[in-house]
Each structure stands twice: as structure tokens, then as C-alpha cells.
GROMACS .gro file of C-alpha atoms in nm:
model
  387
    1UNK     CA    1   0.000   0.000   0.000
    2UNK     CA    2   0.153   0.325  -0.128
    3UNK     CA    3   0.138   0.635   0.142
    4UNK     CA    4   0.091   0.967  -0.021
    5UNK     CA    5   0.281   1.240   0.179
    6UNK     CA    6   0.184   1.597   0.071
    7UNK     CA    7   0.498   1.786   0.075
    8UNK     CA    8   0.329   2.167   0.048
    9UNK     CA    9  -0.013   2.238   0.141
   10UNK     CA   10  -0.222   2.540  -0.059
   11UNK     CA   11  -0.061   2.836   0.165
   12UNK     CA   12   0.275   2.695   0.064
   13UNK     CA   13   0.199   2.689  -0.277
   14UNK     CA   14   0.084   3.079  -0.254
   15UNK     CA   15   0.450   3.132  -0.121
   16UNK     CA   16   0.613   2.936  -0.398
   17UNK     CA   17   0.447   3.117  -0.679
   18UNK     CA   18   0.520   3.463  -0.526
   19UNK     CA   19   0.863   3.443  -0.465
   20UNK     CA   20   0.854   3.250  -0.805
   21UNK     CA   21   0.710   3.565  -0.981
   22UNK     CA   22   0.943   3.774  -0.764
   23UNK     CA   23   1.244   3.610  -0.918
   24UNK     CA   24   1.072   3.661  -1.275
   25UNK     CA   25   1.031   4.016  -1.240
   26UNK     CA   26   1.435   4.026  -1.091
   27UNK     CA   27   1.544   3.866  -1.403
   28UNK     CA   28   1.347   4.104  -1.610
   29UNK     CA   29   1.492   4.362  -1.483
   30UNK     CA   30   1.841   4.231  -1.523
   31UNK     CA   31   1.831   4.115  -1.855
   32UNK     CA   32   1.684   4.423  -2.029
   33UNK     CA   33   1.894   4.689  -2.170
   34UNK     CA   34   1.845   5.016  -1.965
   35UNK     CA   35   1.961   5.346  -2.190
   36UNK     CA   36   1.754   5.622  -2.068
   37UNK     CA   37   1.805   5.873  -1.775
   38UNK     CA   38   1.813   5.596  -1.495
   39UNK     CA   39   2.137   5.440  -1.473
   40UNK     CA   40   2.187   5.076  -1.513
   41UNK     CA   41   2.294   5.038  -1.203
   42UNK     CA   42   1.939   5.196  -1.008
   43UNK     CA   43   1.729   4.937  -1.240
   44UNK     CA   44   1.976   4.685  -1.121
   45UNK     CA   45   1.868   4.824  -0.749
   46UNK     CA   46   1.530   4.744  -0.791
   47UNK     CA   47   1.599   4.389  -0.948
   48UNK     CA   48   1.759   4.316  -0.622
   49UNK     CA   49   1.486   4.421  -0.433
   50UNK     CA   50   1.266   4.156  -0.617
   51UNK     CA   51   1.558   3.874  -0.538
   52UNK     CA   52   1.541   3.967  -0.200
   53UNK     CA   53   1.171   3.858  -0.204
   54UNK     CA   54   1.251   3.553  -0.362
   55UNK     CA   55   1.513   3.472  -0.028
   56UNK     CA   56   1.160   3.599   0.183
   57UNK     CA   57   0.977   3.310   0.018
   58UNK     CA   58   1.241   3.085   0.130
   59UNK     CA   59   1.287   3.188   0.480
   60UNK     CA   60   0.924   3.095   0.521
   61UNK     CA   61   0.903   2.796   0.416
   62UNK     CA   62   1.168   2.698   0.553
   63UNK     CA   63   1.068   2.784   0.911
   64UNK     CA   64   0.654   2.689   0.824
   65UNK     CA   65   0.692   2.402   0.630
   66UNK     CA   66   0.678   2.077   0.824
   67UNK     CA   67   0.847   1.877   0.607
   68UNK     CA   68   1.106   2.123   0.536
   69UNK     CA   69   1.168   2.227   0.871
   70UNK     CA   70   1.229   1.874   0.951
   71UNK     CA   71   1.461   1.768   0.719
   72UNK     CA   72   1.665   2.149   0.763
   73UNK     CA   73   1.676   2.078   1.161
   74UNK     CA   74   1.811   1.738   1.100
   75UNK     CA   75   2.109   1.820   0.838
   76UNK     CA   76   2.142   2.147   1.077
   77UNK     CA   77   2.008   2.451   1.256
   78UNK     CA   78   2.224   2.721   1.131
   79UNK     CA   79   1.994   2.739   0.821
   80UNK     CA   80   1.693   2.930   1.034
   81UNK     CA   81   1.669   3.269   1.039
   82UNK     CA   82   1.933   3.292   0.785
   83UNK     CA   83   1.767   3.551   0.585
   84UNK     CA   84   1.636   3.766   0.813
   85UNK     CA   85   1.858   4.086   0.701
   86UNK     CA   86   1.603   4.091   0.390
   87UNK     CA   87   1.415   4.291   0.603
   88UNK     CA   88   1.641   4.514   0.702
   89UNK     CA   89   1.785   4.557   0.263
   90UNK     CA   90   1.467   4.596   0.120
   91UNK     CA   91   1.349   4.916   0.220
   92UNK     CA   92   1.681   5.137   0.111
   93UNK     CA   93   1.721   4.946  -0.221
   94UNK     CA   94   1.334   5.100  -0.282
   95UNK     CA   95   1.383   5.398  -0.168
   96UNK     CA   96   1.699   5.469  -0.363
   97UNK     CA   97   1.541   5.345  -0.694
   98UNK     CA   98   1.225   5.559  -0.589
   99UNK     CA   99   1.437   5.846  -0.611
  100UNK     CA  100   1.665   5.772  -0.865
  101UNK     CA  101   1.319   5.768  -1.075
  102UNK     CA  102   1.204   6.110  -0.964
  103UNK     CA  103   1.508   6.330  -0.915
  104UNK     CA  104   1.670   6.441  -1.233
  105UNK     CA  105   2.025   6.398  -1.138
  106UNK     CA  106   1.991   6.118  -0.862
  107UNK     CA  107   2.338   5.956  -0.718
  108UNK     CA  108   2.395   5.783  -0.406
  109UNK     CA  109   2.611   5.900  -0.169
  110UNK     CA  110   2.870   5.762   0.026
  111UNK     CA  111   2.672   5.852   0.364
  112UNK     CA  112   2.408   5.641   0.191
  113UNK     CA  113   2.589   5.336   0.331
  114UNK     CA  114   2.443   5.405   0.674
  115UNK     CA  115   2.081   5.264   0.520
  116UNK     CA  116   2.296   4.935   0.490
  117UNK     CA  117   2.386   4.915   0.862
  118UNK     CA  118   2.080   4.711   1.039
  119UNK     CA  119   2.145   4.447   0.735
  120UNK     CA  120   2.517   4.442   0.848
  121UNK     CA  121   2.488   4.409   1.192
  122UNK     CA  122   2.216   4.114   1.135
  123UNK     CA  123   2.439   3.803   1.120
  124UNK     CA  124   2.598   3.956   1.460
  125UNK     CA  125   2.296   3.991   1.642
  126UNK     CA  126   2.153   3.689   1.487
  127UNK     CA  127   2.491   3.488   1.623
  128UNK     CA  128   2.454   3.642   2.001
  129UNK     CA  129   2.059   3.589   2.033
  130UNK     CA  130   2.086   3.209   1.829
  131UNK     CA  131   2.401   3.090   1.679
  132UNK     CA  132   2.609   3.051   2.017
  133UNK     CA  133   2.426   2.795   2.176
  134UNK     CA  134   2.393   2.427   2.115
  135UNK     CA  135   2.188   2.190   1.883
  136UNK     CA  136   1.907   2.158   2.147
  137UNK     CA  137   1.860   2.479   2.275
  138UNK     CA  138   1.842   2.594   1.878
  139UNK     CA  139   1.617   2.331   1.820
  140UNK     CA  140   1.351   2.486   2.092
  141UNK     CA  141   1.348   2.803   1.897
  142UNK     CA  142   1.278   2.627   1.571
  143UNK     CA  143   0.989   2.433   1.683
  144UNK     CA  144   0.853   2.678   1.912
  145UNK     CA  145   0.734   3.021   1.811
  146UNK     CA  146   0.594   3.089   2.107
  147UNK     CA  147   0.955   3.089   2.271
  148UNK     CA  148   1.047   3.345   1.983
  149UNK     CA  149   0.807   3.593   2.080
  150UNK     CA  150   0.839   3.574   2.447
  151UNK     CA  151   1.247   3.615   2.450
  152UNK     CA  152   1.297   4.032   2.425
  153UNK     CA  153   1.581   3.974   2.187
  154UNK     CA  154   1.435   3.773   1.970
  155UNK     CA  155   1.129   3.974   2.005
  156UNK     CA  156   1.286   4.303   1.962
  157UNK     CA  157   1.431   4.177   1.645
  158UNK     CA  158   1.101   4.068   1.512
  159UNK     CA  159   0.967   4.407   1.558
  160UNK     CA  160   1.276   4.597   1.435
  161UNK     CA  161   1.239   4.383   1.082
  162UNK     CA  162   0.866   4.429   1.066
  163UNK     CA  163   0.879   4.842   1.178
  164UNK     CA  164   1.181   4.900   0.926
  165UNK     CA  165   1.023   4.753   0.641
  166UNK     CA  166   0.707   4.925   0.662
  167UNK     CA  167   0.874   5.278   0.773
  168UNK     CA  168   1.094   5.277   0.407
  169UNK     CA  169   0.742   5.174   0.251
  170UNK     CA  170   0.599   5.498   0.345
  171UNK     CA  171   0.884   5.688   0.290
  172UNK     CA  172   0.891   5.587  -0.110
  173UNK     CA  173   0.528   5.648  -0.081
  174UNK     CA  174   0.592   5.999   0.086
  175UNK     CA  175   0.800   6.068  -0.181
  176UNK     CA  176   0.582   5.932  -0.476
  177UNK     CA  177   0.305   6.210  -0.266
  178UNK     CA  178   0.539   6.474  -0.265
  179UNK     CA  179   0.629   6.413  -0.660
  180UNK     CA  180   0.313   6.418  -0.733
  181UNK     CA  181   0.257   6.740  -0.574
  182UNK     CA  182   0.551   6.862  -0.767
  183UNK     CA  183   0.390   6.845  -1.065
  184UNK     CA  184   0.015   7.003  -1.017
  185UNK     CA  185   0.253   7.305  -0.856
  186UNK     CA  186   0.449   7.325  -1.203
  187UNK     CA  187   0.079   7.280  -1.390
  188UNK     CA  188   0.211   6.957  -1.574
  189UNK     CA  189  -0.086   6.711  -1.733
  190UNK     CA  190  -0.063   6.394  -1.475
  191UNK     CA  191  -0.219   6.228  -1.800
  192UNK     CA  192   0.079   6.300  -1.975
  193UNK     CA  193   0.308   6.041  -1.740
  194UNK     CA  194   0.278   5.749  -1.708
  195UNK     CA  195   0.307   5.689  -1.267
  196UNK     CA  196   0.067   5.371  -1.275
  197UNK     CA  197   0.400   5.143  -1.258
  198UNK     CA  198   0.518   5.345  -1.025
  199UNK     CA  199   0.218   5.380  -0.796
  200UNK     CA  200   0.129   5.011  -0.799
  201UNK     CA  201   0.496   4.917  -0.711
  202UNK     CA  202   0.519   5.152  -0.401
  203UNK     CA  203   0.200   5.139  -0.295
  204UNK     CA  204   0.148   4.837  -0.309
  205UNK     CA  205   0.471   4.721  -0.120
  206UNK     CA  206   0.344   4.974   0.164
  207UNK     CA  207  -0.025   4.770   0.165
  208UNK     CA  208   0.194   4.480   0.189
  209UNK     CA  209   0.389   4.600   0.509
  210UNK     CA  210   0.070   4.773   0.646
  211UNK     CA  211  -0.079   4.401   0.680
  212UNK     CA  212   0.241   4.246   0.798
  213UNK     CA  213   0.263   4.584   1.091
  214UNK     CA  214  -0.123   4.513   1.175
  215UNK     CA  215  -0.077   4.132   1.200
  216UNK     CA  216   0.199   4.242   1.471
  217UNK     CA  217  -0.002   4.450   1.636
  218UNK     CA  218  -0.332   4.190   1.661
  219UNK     CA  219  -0.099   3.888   1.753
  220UNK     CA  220   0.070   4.089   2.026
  221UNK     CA  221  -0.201   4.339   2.201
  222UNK     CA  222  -0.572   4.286   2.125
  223UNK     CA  223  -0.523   3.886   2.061
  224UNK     CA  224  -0.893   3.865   1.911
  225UNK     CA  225  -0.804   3.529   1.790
  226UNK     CA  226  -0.708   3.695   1.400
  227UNK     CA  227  -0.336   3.639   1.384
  228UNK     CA  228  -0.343   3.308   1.230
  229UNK     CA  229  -0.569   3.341   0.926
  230UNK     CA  230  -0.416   3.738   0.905
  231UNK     CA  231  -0.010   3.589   0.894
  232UNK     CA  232  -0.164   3.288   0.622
  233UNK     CA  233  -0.336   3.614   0.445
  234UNK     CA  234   0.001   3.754   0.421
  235UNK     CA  235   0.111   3.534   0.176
  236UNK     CA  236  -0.175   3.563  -0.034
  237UNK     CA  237  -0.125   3.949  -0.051
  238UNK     CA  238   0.223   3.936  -0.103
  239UNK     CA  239   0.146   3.674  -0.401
  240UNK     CA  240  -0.136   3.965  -0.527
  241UNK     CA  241   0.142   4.205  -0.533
  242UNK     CA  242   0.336   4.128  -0.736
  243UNK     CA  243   0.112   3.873  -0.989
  244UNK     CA  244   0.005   4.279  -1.032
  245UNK     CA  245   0.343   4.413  -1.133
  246UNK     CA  246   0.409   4.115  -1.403
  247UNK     CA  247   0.015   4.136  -1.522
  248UNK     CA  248   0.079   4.571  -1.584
  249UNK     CA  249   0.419   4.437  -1.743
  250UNK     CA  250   0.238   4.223  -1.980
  251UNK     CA  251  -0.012   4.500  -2.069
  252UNK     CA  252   0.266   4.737  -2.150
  253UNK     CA  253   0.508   4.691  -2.373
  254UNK     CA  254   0.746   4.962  -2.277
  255UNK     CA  255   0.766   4.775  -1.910
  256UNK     CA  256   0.820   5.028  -1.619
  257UNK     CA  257   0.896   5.383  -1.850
  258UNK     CA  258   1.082   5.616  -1.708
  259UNK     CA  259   0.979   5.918  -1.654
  260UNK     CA  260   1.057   6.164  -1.860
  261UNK     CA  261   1.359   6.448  -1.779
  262UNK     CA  262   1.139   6.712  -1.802
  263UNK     CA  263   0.874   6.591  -1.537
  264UNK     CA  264   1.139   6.469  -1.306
  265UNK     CA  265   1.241   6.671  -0.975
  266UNK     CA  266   1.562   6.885  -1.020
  267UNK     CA  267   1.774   6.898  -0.741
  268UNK     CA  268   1.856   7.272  -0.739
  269UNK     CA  269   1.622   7.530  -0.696
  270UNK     CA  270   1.436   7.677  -0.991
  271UNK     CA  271   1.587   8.061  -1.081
  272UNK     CA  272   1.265   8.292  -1.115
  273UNK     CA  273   1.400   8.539  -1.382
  274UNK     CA  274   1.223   8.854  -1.462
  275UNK     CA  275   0.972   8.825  -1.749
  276UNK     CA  276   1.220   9.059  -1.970
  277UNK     CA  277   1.522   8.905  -1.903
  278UNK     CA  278   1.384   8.526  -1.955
  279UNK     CA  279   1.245   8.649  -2.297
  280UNK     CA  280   1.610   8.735  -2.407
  281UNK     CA  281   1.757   8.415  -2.308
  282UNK     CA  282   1.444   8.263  -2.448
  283UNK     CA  283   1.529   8.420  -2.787
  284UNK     CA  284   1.848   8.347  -2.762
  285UNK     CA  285   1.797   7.994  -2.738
  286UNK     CA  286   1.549   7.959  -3.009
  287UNK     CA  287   1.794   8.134  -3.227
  288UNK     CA  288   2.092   7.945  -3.177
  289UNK     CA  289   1.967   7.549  -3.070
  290UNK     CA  290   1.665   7.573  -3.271
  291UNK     CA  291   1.471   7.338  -3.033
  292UNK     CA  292   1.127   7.393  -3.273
  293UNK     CA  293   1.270   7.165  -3.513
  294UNK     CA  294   1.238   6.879  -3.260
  295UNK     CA  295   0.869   6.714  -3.347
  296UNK     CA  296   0.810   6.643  -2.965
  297UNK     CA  297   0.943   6.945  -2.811
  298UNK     CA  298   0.722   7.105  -2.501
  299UNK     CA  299   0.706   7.365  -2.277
  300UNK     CA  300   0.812   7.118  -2.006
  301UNK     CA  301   1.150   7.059  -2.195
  302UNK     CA  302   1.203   7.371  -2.320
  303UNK     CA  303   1.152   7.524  -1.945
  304UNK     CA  304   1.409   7.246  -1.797
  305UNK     CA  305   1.687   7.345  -2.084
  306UNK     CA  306   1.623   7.689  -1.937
  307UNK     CA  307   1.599   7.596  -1.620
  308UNK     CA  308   1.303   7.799  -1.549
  309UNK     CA  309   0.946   7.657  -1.431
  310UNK     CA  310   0.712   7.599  -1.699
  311UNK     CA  311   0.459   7.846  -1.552
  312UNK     CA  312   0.719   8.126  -1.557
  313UNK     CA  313   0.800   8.029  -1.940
  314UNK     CA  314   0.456   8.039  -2.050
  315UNK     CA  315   0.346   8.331  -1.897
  316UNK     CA  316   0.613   8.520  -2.060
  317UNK     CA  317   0.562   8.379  -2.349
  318UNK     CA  318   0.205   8.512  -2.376
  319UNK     CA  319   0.223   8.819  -2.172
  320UNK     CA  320   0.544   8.941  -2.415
  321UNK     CA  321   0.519   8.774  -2.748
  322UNK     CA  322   0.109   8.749  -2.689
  323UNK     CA  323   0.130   8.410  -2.817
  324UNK     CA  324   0.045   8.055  -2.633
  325UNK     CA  325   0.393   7.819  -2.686
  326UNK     CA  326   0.223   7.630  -2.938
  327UNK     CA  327   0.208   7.962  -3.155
  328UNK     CA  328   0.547   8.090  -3.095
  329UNK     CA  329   0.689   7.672  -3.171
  330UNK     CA  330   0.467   7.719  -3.524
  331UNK     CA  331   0.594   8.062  -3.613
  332UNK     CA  332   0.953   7.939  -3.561
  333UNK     CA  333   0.847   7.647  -3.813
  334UNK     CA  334   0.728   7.796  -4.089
  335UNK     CA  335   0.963   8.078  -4.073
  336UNK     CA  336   1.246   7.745  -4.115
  337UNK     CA  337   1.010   7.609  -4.387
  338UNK     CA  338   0.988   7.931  -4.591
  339UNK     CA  339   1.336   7.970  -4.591
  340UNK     CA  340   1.392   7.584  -4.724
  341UNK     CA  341   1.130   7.644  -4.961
  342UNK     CA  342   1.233   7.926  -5.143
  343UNK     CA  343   1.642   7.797  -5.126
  344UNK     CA  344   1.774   7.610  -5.463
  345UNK     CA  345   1.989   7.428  -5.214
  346UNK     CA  346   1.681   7.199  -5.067
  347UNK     CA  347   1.504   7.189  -5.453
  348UNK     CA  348   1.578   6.788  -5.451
  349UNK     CA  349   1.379   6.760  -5.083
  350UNK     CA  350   0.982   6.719  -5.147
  351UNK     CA  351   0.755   6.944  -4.917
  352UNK     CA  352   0.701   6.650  -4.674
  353UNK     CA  353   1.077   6.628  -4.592
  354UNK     CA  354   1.117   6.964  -4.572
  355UNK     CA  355   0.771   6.944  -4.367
  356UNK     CA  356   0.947   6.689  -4.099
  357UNK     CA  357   1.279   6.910  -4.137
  358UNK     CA  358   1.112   7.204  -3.977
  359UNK     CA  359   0.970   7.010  -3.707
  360UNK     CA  360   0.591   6.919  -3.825
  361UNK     CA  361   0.476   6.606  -3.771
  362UNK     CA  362   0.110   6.620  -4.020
  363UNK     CA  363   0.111   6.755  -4.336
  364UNK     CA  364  -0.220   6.885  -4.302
  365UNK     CA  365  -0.177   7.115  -4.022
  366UNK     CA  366   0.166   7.190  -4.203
  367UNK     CA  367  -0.042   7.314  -4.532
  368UNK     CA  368  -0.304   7.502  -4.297
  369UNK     CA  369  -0.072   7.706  -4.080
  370UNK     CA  370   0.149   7.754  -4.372
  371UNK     CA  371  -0.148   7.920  -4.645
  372UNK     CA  372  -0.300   8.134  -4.351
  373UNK     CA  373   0.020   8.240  -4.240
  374UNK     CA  374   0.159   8.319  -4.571
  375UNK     CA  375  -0.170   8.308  -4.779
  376UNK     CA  376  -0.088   8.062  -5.054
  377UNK     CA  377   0.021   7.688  -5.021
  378UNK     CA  378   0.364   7.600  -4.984
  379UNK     CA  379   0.379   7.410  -5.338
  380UNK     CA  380   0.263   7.771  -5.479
  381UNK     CA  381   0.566   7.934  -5.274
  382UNK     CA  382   0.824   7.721  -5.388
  383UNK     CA  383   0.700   7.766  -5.693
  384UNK     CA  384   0.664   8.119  -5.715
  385UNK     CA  385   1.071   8.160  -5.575
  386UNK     CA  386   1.217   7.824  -5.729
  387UNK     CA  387   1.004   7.828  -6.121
   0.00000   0.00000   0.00000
């Protein structure tokens, strides 16, 4: 007669599959080519923060699990609470991607190292409270939980992983909030970026910890009898988490996009210029880079190139050249398209290259603004200069 032995029951499974999709998302991350304004080595921040879940998932099991926690205590008892420190990484590594993502010209500093400290002084803690005493009395602490929670070291250490974790959570998401307040003060469109990545990935992580803190809380003050089905509910939010991230993945094909330059945070202060003297550098500028030959050029980017705020560059532009930015962009066009157009040198170009030359992106609108500006089409101009 054959016994069946069921190795993982359904909550292990949950755990499996999340650190599973954990690992996914790290090698994502890793594998893909990064060549816009995050560095390689932020992105590579972030895939390290989904590893470390993947060593969470293991930790678990390996202390839950029956059948693993059997066969781990009997090869030895060093492997418990060997990943503990994830805790105490996971936290900085997301809050230095979060604001490598919103601050133009991010870089970690060497004071930075200081986040790292609690995971560094883990293993010696972990050795004073655990690793220096025999099999047996290492063996009590495996199989009973309840002797965890009521030693103050070990006890302090639960609560020191559990508080940390959740206190960098809401610091990326205090500094998602204050990002996001950045830009209705500079009047950019919020349609116009794409934060959903962003937002479910920090938020999310702080729901996570908020359940993990509250699970603390109920299995150590009001004991209403919750803390069991609210720990096993862990790993089913956990698993949610970050089945999210790879399902928004899958819907997007441009992954997690970074946010743009000109939306992101610069880290010094914005120069308010007078109206007067910001229209002479603004001049200036269009004369010499001739950013209105860019198709995609806005009043975001042109305001960071100036380093001005886009308010300040748009109310100068329509309180001294009475024209919106789109206007003044479209006069700077078809002044450059006029010129090409009546030149023998560009007589080989048709009007749609010379259309795309000067910046415009539909030949429609180019043949509108161009006969009401001038009054004739812009076949009938060249024609009239070139014969």
C-alpha cells in the first residue's frame, strides 16, 4: 500500500508562486537593456529588491513548512533565520530606486551606506541571540514560536524587521506624494506620465507591510483570535502584489517607462527670472539650438533646458510675445520652412521632408498654418521663388 505524503499544502503553494514571480520580475529587470536617464545600475537596485523577495519566500518555508523544517533541523540549525537581514535591505534598495526615478540627477552617496547598517549588523545579532548555543537549545526556537516571541531579543528583532520595512514603505510612498505634488505646482498634465508602474509598485509594497505591521499589532495586544488566518493572508497578498506588477508588465510593452527628464524633480532650486530678461535668453535659445525643429518638443523641456518653471516660461511667453507656446513653436516652423522652400539648395527635398525638417509632424496642419500664415500653399511658394 503506497502512502501519499503531501509535501506543500495550498498556503505553501501561494509562497512558492510569489517568490517565483518575484524572481521573474528580478530577471526582467536584469536582462533588459536600460539606456535612458536611470542608470543601469538603479534598475539593477530594484531587481535586487525583487531577489530579496525571492530569499523571503524561502525563509518561510523553511521555518513553516513541516516537512522542510524537519529535514533542515536534522542536516542542521544554522539554516533558520538565515535571511532575516532581507528585512532590514529591502526598504533602502526602494527607496533609492524611488528616487533615482524622480530626481533628475539622482546619485547615491557615500553617507548612503548608513541605510545598509541594520542588514550588516544582522548576522551579529543573529549569532549572540541564536548561533552561540547548542543543537538543542536551537532546536527549541525552531519548533517553538511561542519561545520566539516571548524572549525580548528575539522579540525586539522581530519588531525591528517588521517596523523598518514598513517605515521605508511609506517613505517611497511619501516621496511618490510629494512628486506628485511637484507636478500640479508646475501645472504639468498627470495624463501625460505614465506613474501607474510606479504607484502600484510603491504602494502596493506599503499595503503589503501595512498588513504584515497590523498582523503584529493583533498577535501581540488585542489577541482577538485573528493572527493566524491574518499571517496565512500575508502570503496571499504578497502573491497579489506582485502577480500585479508582471500582469501591468504584460499589458505594456514599454515595461516600467521612465519618466521623462522634463517631469522629473531637479535637485537645485528653480531661478525665477524677470519676465524681460527670460524672454532674451528665451530668444536666444530659439535662435541658436533651434529646439522647434524637434517634433516632440514642449514647454516642459524647453523650461528644464532653461531651467526655469514651466509656468514662468509660459506666462512670458504670452504676456510678451502674446502668443500661447504652441504659436510661438509654429511661427519658428514655418519661418524654417519658408526659408527651405524658397532655397535652390533643398530643390531635390519634397515638401514633406522639408515638412518633418522644420519640425511638423502632419502635413495637413503643415499646409493650414502655412497658407493662412503666408496666404498661398507651400507648393505655390516654392514655386513662385524656385520656377
Amino acid at each position: 500500500m503506497m502512502i501519499e505524503l503531501t509535501l506543500f499544502n495550498i498556503n505553501d503553494i501561494t509562497v512558492i508562486f510569489g517568490g517565483f514571480l518575484s524572481l521573474v520580475l528580478a530577471v526582467l529587470l536584469v536582462s533588459r537593456r536600460h539606456e535612458g536617464r536611470i542608470k543601469q545600475r538603479y534598475w539593477m537596485l530594484l531587481a535586487t529588491f525583487f531577489l530579496l523577495s525571492v530569499f523571503h519566500a524561502i525563509d518561510t518555508l523553511m521555518y513553516w513548512n513541516i516537512n522542510i523544517r524537519t529535514f533542515l533541523s536534522s542536516v542542521s540549525t544554522n539554516f533558520f533565520f538565515l535571511f532575516g537581514f532581507v528585512f532590514f535591505l529591502q526598504g533602502p534598495l526602494l527607496y533609492w530606486f524611488t528616487r533615482a526615478a524622480i530626481y533628475r540627477n539622482f546619485a547615491l552617496k557615500p553617507y548612503d551606506a548608513l541605510h545598509l547598517l541594520p542588514a550588516l549588523l544582522y548576522p551579529f545579532y543573529v549569532y549572540a541571540i541564536y548561533h552561540q548555543y547548542d543543537h538543542d537549545a536551537k532546536l527549541r526556537y525552531v519548533y517553538d514560536w511561542s519561545l520566539v516571541t516571548s524572549d525580548p531579543y528575539f522579540e525586539g528583532l522581530v519588531w525591528a524587521q517588521r517596523l523598518t520595512v514598513f517605515f521605508y514603505s511609506a517613505l517611497c510612498v511619501s516621496q511618490l506624494y510629494r512628486y506628485v505634488r511637484h507636478l500640479k505646482s508646475t501645472h504639468f498634465s498627470l495624463n501625460q506620465i505614465d506613474l501607474q508602474w510606479l504607484k502600484l509598485l510603491l504602494i502596493g509594497f506599503l499595503c503589503v507591510n501595512t498588513w504584515v505591521v497590523l498582523t503584529l499589532l493583533e498577535s501581540r495586544f488585542t489577541n482577538l483570535g485573528f493572527d493566524s488566518p491574518m499571517g496565512i493572508a500575508e502570503s496571499y497578498i504578497r502573491f497579489l502584489y506582485v502577480s500585479a506588477l508582471i500582469v501591468y508588465l504584460l499589458q505594456h510593452s514599454k515595461g516600467f517607462a521612465e519618466i521623462q527628464v522634463e517631469h522629473t524633480i531637479s535637485d537645485t532650486p528653480v531661478v525665477e527670472e524677470p519676465h524681460q530678461q527670460l524672454l532674451e535668453k528665451l530668444l536666444h535659445y530659439m535662435d541658436t539650438q533651434r529646439p522647434y525643429l524637434e517634433p516632440n518638443i514642449t514647454v516642459e523641456r524647453l523650461a528644464q533646458r532653461l531651467q526655469v518653471s514651466p509656468k514662468l516660461l509660459s506666462s512670458t511667453i504670452n504676456s510678451q510675445l502674446h502668443k500661447n507656446f504652441f504659436e510661438m513653436i509654429g511661427s519658428y516652423r514655418l519661418e524654417a520652412a519658408k526659408k527651405q522652400l524658397a532655397d535652390a539648395q533643398y530643390r531635390e527635398l519634397s515638401i514633406s521632408e522639408i515638412m518633418k525638417n522644420c519640425g511638423f509632424n502632419s502635413k495637413s496642419v503643415f499646409n493650414q498654418a502655412f497658407k493662412k500664415s503666408v496666404g498661398v500653399t507651400p507648393s505655390h511658394y516654392r514655386q513662385q521663388y524656385l520656377g
